[in-house]
PDB file of C-alpha atoms in Angstrom:
ATOM      1  CA  MET A 183      14.861 -21.743  -0.373  1.00  0.00           C
ATOM      2  CA  GLY A 184      13.847 -21.478  -4.142  1.00  0.00           C
ATOM      3  CA  GLY A 185      12.211 -19.917  -6.809  1.00  0.00           C
ATOM      4  CA  PHE A 186      12.166 -16.007  -7.362  1.00  0.00           C
ATOM      5  CA  THR A 187      13.327 -15.541  -3.467  1.00  0.00           C
ATOM      6  CA  ALA A 188      17.048 -17.682  -4.317  1.00  0.00           C
ATOM      7  CA  LEU A 189      17.628 -14.390  -6.092  1.00  0.00           C
ATOM      8  CA  VAL A 190      18.424 -12.765  -2.578  1.00  0.00           C
ATOM      9  CA  GLY A 191      20.370 -15.499  -1.673  1.00  0.00           C
ATOM     10  CA  HIS A 192      22.680 -15.532  -4.916  1.00  0.00           C
ATOM     11  CA  TYR A 193      22.796 -11.752  -5.690  1.00  0.00           C
ATOM     12  CA  GLY A 194      21.888 -10.164  -2.469  1.00  0.00           C
ATOM     13  CA  TYR A 195      20.825  -6.233  -2.775  1.00  0.00           C
ATOM     14  CA  LEU A 196      20.209  -7.002  -6.559  1.00  0.00           C
ATOM     15  CA  GLY A 197      18.037  -9.743  -6.169  1.00  0.00           C
ATOM     16  CA  LEU A 198      15.969  -7.875  -3.292  1.00  0.00           C
ATOM     17  CA  ALA A 199      15.642  -4.860  -5.551  1.00  0.00           C
ATOM     18  CA  VAL A 200      14.128  -6.791  -8.576  1.00  0.00           C
ATOM     19  CA  LEU A 201      11.835  -8.843  -6.414  1.00  0.00           C
ATOM     20  CA  VAL A 202      10.565  -5.831  -4.575  1.00  0.00           C
ATOM     21  CA  LEU A 203      10.873  -3.442  -7.838  1.00  0.00           C
ATOM     22  CA  ILE A 204       8.628  -5.943 -10.191  1.00  0.00           C
ATOM     23  CA  GLU A 205       6.114  -6.482  -7.569  1.00  0.00           C
ATOM     24  CA  GLY A 206       5.085  -2.976  -7.439  1.00  0.00           C
ATOM     25  CA  PHE A 207       3.989  -3.034 -10.955  1.00  0.00           C
ATOM     26  CA  GLY A 208       1.764  -5.937 -10.996  1.00  0.00           C
ATOM     27  CA  VAL A 209       3.937  -9.134 -11.229  1.00  0.00           C
ATOM     28  CA  PRO A 210       3.220 -11.515  -8.584  1.00  0.00           C
ATOM     29  CA  ALA A 211       6.589 -11.740  -7.136  1.00  0.00           C
ATOM     30  CA  PRO A 212       7.518 -12.506  -3.675  1.00  0.00           C
ATOM     31  CA  GLY A 213       8.798  -8.854  -2.516  1.00  0.00           C
ATOM     32  CA  GLU A 214       7.598  -9.284   1.023  1.00  0.00           C
ATOM     33  CA  THR A 215       9.398 -12.521   1.798  1.00  0.00           C
ATOM     34  CA  ALA A 216      12.440 -10.936  -0.201  1.00  0.00           C
ATOM     35  CA  ILE A 217      12.889  -8.362   2.294  1.00  0.00           C
ATOM     36  CA  ILE A 218      12.557 -11.090   5.232  1.00  0.00           C
ATOM     37  CA  ILE A 219      15.261 -13.407   3.919  1.00  0.00           C
ATOM     38  CA  ALA A 220      17.391 -10.250   2.938  1.00  0.00           C
ATOM     39  CA  SER A 221      17.022  -9.017   6.515  1.00  0.00           C
ATOM     40  CA  GLY A 222      17.707 -12.659   7.842  1.00  0.00           C
ATOM     41  CA  PHE A 223      20.870 -12.815   5.929  1.00  0.00           C
ATOM     42  CA  ALA A 224      21.657  -9.501   7.626  1.00  0.00           C
ATOM     43  CA  GLY A 225      21.245 -10.876  11.203  1.00  0.00           C
ATOM     44  CA  HIS A 226      23.721 -13.172  10.589  1.00  0.00           C
ATOM     45  CA  GLY A 227      26.203 -10.607   9.097  1.00  0.00           C
ATOM     46  CA  ARG A 228      25.891 -11.472   4.933  1.00  0.00           C
ATOM     47  CA  LEU A 229      24.249  -8.145   4.278  1.00  0.00           C
ATOM     48  CA  ASN A 230      23.715  -4.464   5.841  1.00  0.00           C
ATOM     49  CA  VAL A 231      20.686  -4.084   7.532  1.00  0.00           C
ATOM     50  CA  PHE A 232      20.247  -0.629   6.950  1.00  0.00           C
ATOM     51  CA  ALA A 233      21.206  -1.341   3.468  1.00  0.00           C
ATOM     52  CA  VAL A 234      18.356  -3.805   2.930  1.00  0.00           C
ATOM     53  CA  GLY A 235      15.997  -1.412   4.124  1.00  0.00           C
ATOM     54  CA  ALA A 236      17.158   1.322   1.986  1.00  0.00           C
ATOM     55  CA  VAL A 237      17.207  -0.712  -1.140  1.00  0.00           C
ATOM     56  CA  ALA A 238      13.948  -2.382  -0.463  1.00  0.00           C
ATOM     57  CA  PHE A 239      12.396   0.977   0.244  1.00  0.00           C
ATOM     58  CA  ALA A 240      13.594   2.710  -2.906  1.00  0.00           C
ATOM     59  CA  ALA A 241      12.729  -0.346  -5.092  1.00  0.00           C
ATOM     60  CA  ALA A 242       9.243  -0.247  -3.573  1.00  0.00           C
ATOM     61  CA  VAL A 243       8.532   2.994  -4.215  1.00  0.00           C
ATOM     62  CA  THR A 244       9.790   2.828  -7.591  1.00  0.00           C
ATOM     63  CA  GLY A 245       7.837   0.090  -8.624  1.00  0.00           C
ATOM     64  CA  ASP A 246       4.898   1.287  -7.581  1.00  0.00           C
ATOM     65  CA  SER A 247       6.054   4.384  -9.275  1.00  0.00           C
ATOM     66  CA  ILE A 248       6.023   2.511 -12.516  1.00  0.00           C
ATOM     67  CA  GLY A 249       2.684   1.076 -11.821  1.00  0.00           C
ATOM     68  CA  TYR A 250       1.501   4.519 -11.609  1.00  0.00           C
ATOM     69  CA  TRP A 251       2.582   5.628 -14.994  1.00  0.00           C
ATOM     70  CA  ILE A 252       1.086   2.216 -16.642  1.00  0.00           C
ATOM     71  CA  GLY A 253      -2.156   3.099 -15.288  1.00  0.00           C
ATOM     72  CA  ARG A 254      -1.997   6.745 -15.914  1.00  0.00           C
ATOM     73  CA  THR A 255      -0.885   6.381 -19.478  1.00  0.00           C
ATOM     74  CA  GLY A 256      -2.318   3.168 -20.673  1.00  0.00           C
ATOM     75  CA  GLY A 257      -6.010   3.530 -19.011  1.00  0.00           C
ATOM     76  CA  ARG A 258      -8.526   1.133 -18.211  1.00  0.00           C
ATOM     77  CA  ARG A 259      -8.514  -0.448 -21.478  1.00  0.00           C
ATOM     78  CA  LEU A 260      -5.034  -1.320 -21.351  1.00  0.00           C
ATOM     79  CA  ILE A 261      -5.008  -2.895 -17.865  1.00  0.00           C
ATOM     80  CA  LEU A 262      -8.034  -4.656 -18.284  1.00  0.00           C
ATOM     81  CA  ARG A 263      -6.525  -6.005 -21.689  1.00  0.00           C
ATOM     82  CA  TYR A 264      -3.287  -7.642 -19.822  1.00  0.00           C
ATOM     83  CA  GLY A 265      -4.731  -7.529 -16.315  1.00  0.00           C
ATOM     84  CA  ARG A 266      -5.791 -11.020 -16.675  1.00  0.00           C
ATOM     85  CA  TYR A 267      -2.125 -11.982 -16.400  1.00  0.00           C
ATOM     86  CA  VAL A 268      -2.045 -10.947 -13.269  1.00  0.00           C
ATOM     87  CA  ARG A 269      -5.534 -11.581 -11.832  1.00  0.00           C
ATOM     88  CA  LEU A 270      -6.860  -8.553 -12.204  1.00  0.00           C
ATOM     89  CA  THR A 271     -10.437  -8.893 -13.481  1.00  0.00           C
ATOM     90  CA  GLU A 272     -12.918  -6.068 -14.628  1.00  0.00           C
ATOM     91  CA  GLU A 273     -15.063  -6.690 -11.426  1.00  0.00           C
ATOM     92  CA  ARG A 274     -12.013  -6.748  -9.229  1.00  0.00           C
ATOM     93  CA  LEU A 275     -10.671  -3.530 -11.078  1.00  0.00           C
ATOM     94  CA  ALA A 276     -14.025  -1.904 -10.811  1.00  0.00           C
ATOM     95  CA  ARG A 277     -14.474  -2.461  -6.697  1.00  0.00           C
ATOM     96  CA  MET A 278     -10.709  -1.079  -6.485  1.00  0.00           C
ATOM     97  CA  GLU A 279     -11.696   1.947  -8.615  1.00  0.00           C
ATOM     98  CA  ARG A 280     -14.634   2.644  -6.616  1.00  0.00           C
ATOM     99  CA  PHE A 281     -12.665   2.630  -3.282  1.00  0.00           C
ATOM    100  CA  MET A 282      -9.671   4.533  -4.628  1.00  0.00           C
ATOM    101  CA  THR A 283     -11.953   7.194  -5.901  1.00  0.00           C
ATOM    102  CA  ARG A 284     -13.471   7.568  -2.187  1.00  0.00           C
ATOM    103  CA  ARG A 285     -10.558   6.879   0.102  1.00  0.00           C
ATOM    104  CA  GLY A 286      -7.330   6.826  -2.362  1.00  0.00           C
ATOM    105  CA  PRO A 287      -4.767   8.082   0.092  1.00  0.00           C
ATOM    106  CA  ILE A 288      -5.881   5.468   2.721  1.00  0.00           C
ATOM    107  CA  MET A 289      -5.852   2.795   0.302  1.00  0.00           C
ATOM    108  CA  VAL A 290      -2.400   3.423  -1.331  1.00  0.00           C
ATOM    109  CA  ALA A 291      -0.709   3.666   2.180  1.00  0.00           C
ATOM    110  CA  VAL A 292      -2.842   0.705   3.937  1.00  0.00           C
ATOM    111  CA  ALA A 293      -2.515  -1.436   0.412  1.00  0.00           C
ATOM    112  CA  ARG A 294       1.230  -1.989   0.921  1.00  0.00           C
ATOM    113  CA  PHE A 295       0.258  -4.485   4.046  1.00  0.00           C
ATOM    114  CA  VAL A 296      -2.480  -6.485   1.876  1.00  0.00           C
ATOM    115  CA  GLU A 297      -1.272  -9.335  -0.830  1.00  0.00           C
ATOM    116  CA  GLY A 298      -3.076  -8.394  -3.960  1.00  0.00           C
ATOM    117  CA  LEU A 299      -3.613  -5.206  -3.428  1.00  0.00           C
ATOM    118  CA  ARG A 300      -0.126  -4.215  -2.589  1.00  0.00           C
ATOM    119  CA  GLN A 301       0.930  -5.776  -6.478  1.00  0.00           C
ATOM    120  CA  LEU A 302      -1.991  -3.285  -8.204  1.00  0.00           C
ATOM    121  CA  ASN A 303      -1.840  -0.305  -5.828  1.00  0.00           C
ATOM    122  CA  GLY A 304      -0.129   1.862  -8.307  1.00  0.00           C
ATOM    123  CA  VAL A 305      -1.653   0.811 -11.491  1.00  0.00           C
ATOM    124  CA  VAL A 306      -4.985   1.559 -10.127  1.00  0.00           C
ATOM    125  CA  ALA A 307      -4.038   4.936  -8.470  1.00  0.00           C
ATOM    126  CA  GLY A 308      -2.808   5.965 -12.439  1.00  0.00           C
ATOM    127  CA  ALA A 309      -6.006   4.461 -13.740  1.00  0.00           C
ATOM    128  CA  THR A 310      -7.974   6.579 -11.717  1.00  0.00           C
ATOM    129  CA  GLY A 311      -6.247   9.868 -12.149  1.00  0.00           C
ATOM    130  CA  MET A 312      -5.102  10.294  -8.456  1.00  0.00           C
ATOM    131  CA  PRO A 313      -2.779  13.187  -8.583  1.00  0.00           C
ATOM    132  CA  TRP A 314       0.983  12.450  -8.496  1.00  0.00           C
ATOM    133  CA  PRO A 315       2.124  14.486  -5.641  1.00  0.00           C
ATOM    134  CA  ARG A 316      -0.518  12.590  -3.365  1.00  0.00           C
ATOM    135  CA  PHE A 317       0.129   9.248  -4.507  1.00  0.00           C
ATOM    136  CA  VAL A 318       3.737   9.468  -4.070  1.00  0.00           C
ATOM    137  CA  THR A 319       3.557  10.717  -0.899  1.00  0.00           C
ATOM    138  CA  PHE A 320       0.881   8.265   0.511  1.00  0.00           C
ATOM    139  CA  ASN A 321       2.989   5.622  -1.334  1.00  0.00           C
ATOM    140  CA  ALA A 322       6.368   6.897   0.471  1.00  0.00           C
ATOM    141  CA  ILE A 323       4.544   6.532   3.707  1.00  0.00           C
ATOM    142  CA  GLY A 324       3.264   3.060   3.210  1.00  0.00           C
ATOM    143  CA  ALA A 325       6.257   1.801   1.995  1.00  0.00           C
ATOM    144  CA  ALA A 326       8.506   3.008   5.043  1.00  0.00           C
ATOM    145  CA  LEU A 327       6.425   0.770   7.628  1.00  0.00           C
ATOM    146  CA  TRP A 328       5.606  -1.570   5.312  1.00  0.00           C
ATOM    147  CA  VAL A 329       9.706  -2.086   4.892  1.00  0.00           C
ATOM    148  CA  GLY A 330      10.565  -1.021   8.469  1.00  0.00           C
ATOM    149  CA  ALA A 331       8.312  -3.562   9.833  1.00  0.00           C
ATOM    150  CA  TRP A 332       9.705  -6.430   7.913  1.00  0.00           C
ATOM    151  CA  THR A 333      13.438  -5.572   7.682  1.00  0.00           C
ATOM    152  CA  THR A 334      12.988  -5.027  11.932  1.00  0.00           C
ATOM    153  CA  GLY A 335      11.217  -8.638  12.063  1.00  0.00           C
ATOM    154  CA  GLY A 336      13.234 -10.548   9.816  1.00  0.00           C
ATOM    155  CA  TYR A 337      16.778  -9.239  11.224  1.00  0.00           C
ATOM    156  CA  LEU A 338      15.626  -9.656  14.674  1.00  0.00           C
ATOM    157  CA  VAL A 339      14.495 -13.531  14.255  1.00  0.00           C
ATOM    158  CA  GLY A 340      16.315 -14.263  11.068  1.00  0.00           C
ATOM    159  CA  ASP A 341      16.791 -18.081  11.897  1.00  0.00           C
ATOM    160  CA  HIS A 342      12.688 -18.326  12.237  1.00  0.00           C
ATOM    161  CA  ILE A 343      11.757 -16.794   8.739  1.00  0.00           C
ATOM    162  CA  PRO A 344       9.208 -19.695   7.648  1.00  0.00           C
ATOM    163  CA  ALA A 345       7.585 -19.318  10.853  1.00  0.00           C
ATOM    164  CA  ILE A 346       7.177 -15.558  10.304  1.00  0.00           C
ATOM    165  CA  GLU A 347       6.023 -16.173   6.881  1.00  0.00           C
ATOM    166  CA  ALA A 348       3.364 -18.363   8.237  1.00  0.00           C
ATOM    167  CA  ALA A 349       2.347 -15.950  10.908  1.00  0.00           C
ATOM    168  CA  ALA A 350       2.331 -13.155   8.060  1.00  0.00           C
ATOM    169  CA  GLY A 351       0.126 -15.003   6.201  1.00  0.00           C
ATOM    170  CA  ARG A 352      -2.228 -15.610   9.003  1.00  0.00           C
ATOM    171  CA  TYR A 353      -2.691 -12.521  10.524  1.00  0.00           C
ATOM    172  CA  GLN A 354      -2.164 -10.013   7.823  1.00  0.00           C
ATOM    173  CA  TRP A 355      -6.160  -9.587   7.346  1.00  0.00           C
ATOM    174  CA  TYR A 356      -6.544  -8.911  11.568  1.00  0.00           C
ATOM    175  CA  ALA A 357      -4.132  -6.093  10.668  1.00  0.00           C
ATOM    176  CA  VAL A 358      -6.283  -4.752   7.657  1.00  0.00           C
ATOM    177  CA  ALA A 359      -9.191  -5.351   9.853  1.00  0.00           C
ATOM    178  CA  GLY A 360      -7.864  -3.032  12.550  1.00  0.00           C
ATOM    179  CA  ALA A 361      -7.164  -0.230  10.000  1.00  0.00           C
ATOM    180  CA  VAL A 362     -10.441  -0.472   8.326  1.00  0.00           C
ATOM    181  CA  VAL A 363     -11.945  -0.130  11.947  1.00  0.00           C
ATOM    182  CA  ALA A 364      -9.728   2.853  13.021  1.00  0.00           C
ATOM    183  CA  VAL A 365     -10.706   4.556   9.449  1.00  0.00           C
ATOM    184  CA  VAL A 366     -14.247   3.855   9.998  1.00  0.00           C
ATOM    185  CA  VAL A 367     -14.466   5.483  13.579  1.00  0.00           C
ATOM    186  CA  TRP A 368     -12.679   8.719  11.880  1.00  0.00           C
ATOM    187  CA  LEU A 369     -15.332   8.691   9.474  1.00  0.00           C
ATOM    188  CA  VAL A 370     -18.045   8.622  11.910  1.00  0.00           C
ATOM    189  CA  LEU A 371     -16.856  10.958  14.311  1.00  0.00           C
ATOM    190  CA  HIS A 372     -15.935  13.448  11.269  1.00  0.00           C
ATOM    191  CA  ARG A 373     -19.478  13.263  10.123  1.00  0.00           C
ATOM    192  CA  VAL A 374     -21.135  13.435  13.793  1.00  0.00           C
ATOM    193  CA  LEU A 375     -19.321  16.674  14.563  1.00  0.00           C
ATOM    194  CA  HIS A 376     -19.820  17.990  11.120  1.00  0.00           C
ATOM    195  CA  ARG A 377     -23.557  17.542  11.523  1.00  0.00           C
ATOM    196  CA  ARG A 378     -23.552  18.927  15.053  1.00  0.00           C
ATOM    197  CA  GLY A 379     -22.726  22.404  12.902  1.00  0.00           C
ATOM    198  CA  PRO A 380     -20.332  25.333  14.228  1.00  0.00           C
ATOM    199  CA  ALA A 381     -19.349  25.607  18.026  1.00  0.00           C
ATOM    200  CA  PRO A 382     -21.333  27.826  20.429  1.00  0.00           C
ATOM    201  CA  ASP A 383     -18.711  30.648  20.323  1.00  0.00           C
ATOM    202  CA  GLU A 384     -18.685  30.519  16.623  1.00  0.00           C
ATOM    203  CA  ALA A 385     -23.053  30.720  16.129  1.00  0.00           C
ATOM    204  CA  GLY A 386     -23.507  32.968  18.825  1.00  0.00           C
ATOM    205  CA  PRO A 387     -21.876  35.987  16.874  1.00  0.00           C
ATOM    206  CA  ARG A 388     -23.928  34.961  13.930  1.00  0.00           C
ATOM    207  CA  ARG A 389     -27.100  35.034  15.929  1.00  0.00           C
ATOM    208  CA  SER A 390     -26.437  38.319  17.300  1.00  0.00           C
ATOM    209  CA  ARG A 391     -25.795  39.633  13.743  1.00  0.00           C
ATOM    210  CA  ALA A 392     -29.024  38.054  12.623  1.00  0.00           C
ATOM    211  CA  GLN A 393     -31.173  39.785  15.230  1.00  0.00           C
ATOM    212  CA  ALA A 394     -29.347  43.159  14.824  1.00  0.00           C
ATOM    213  CA  GLU A 395     -30.277  43.286  11.159  1.00  0.00           C
TER     214      GLU A 395
END
C-alpha cells in the first residue's frame, strides 16, 4: 500500500472520503481502490462495512456534484483551459459531449464503472447543460451500484485485494461492452416498434372515423 491509498490505512473513513470525493471532479485519484481497501479493512474488523459504503456513496455523489457545478459555471472554455492537467483534451471533450447530448442519463449511470469517464462525468454533464435533477438522480443510481459492488467485493475477499484490482482492470471493458450492447438492443427495439405505428386496436377506430367522414 502506498501513495494516495495509504490515506485509507492511516485515516480510515476520512482518507476514503477524500480520495473518492476528489476523483469525482477530475483529480486522478484511486477512489475505486480506496473503496476496496477500506472494505478489506472492514472484513478484518478495522472499519465498519456499512459505514464504508455510506461514506463512499456520499463522497462519490458529492464529488460528481462539485464537478457538475464546475462544468455548469465555468463552461467549456474553462474546462479546456485546465483540462490538460487531468488529460481532458478538446477532442476527448467533444466526443463525450456528443454522447452526453444523445444519451446523457445512461452515460451518467454507466460512466461510474469506467476509468477516465468516472472522473469527468459530472464536469461534462454540467458543461453540456444537463438538468440538475436528472443528473443527480442518475448519478446517485450509478454511485449506489458502483459503491455496492466494490464494497461487497472488498469485504468478502479482502485478503486478495491485489487480485481484485488486477481483475477489475482486465474485465471492466467487458462490463462496459455488455452495457453498451444492452442499450443498443433497447434502442433498436424501440425504433422498430415506433416504426410499426399504432397498435391494431388503436388504428381501427381511426380508420372507422375517417371512413365515416
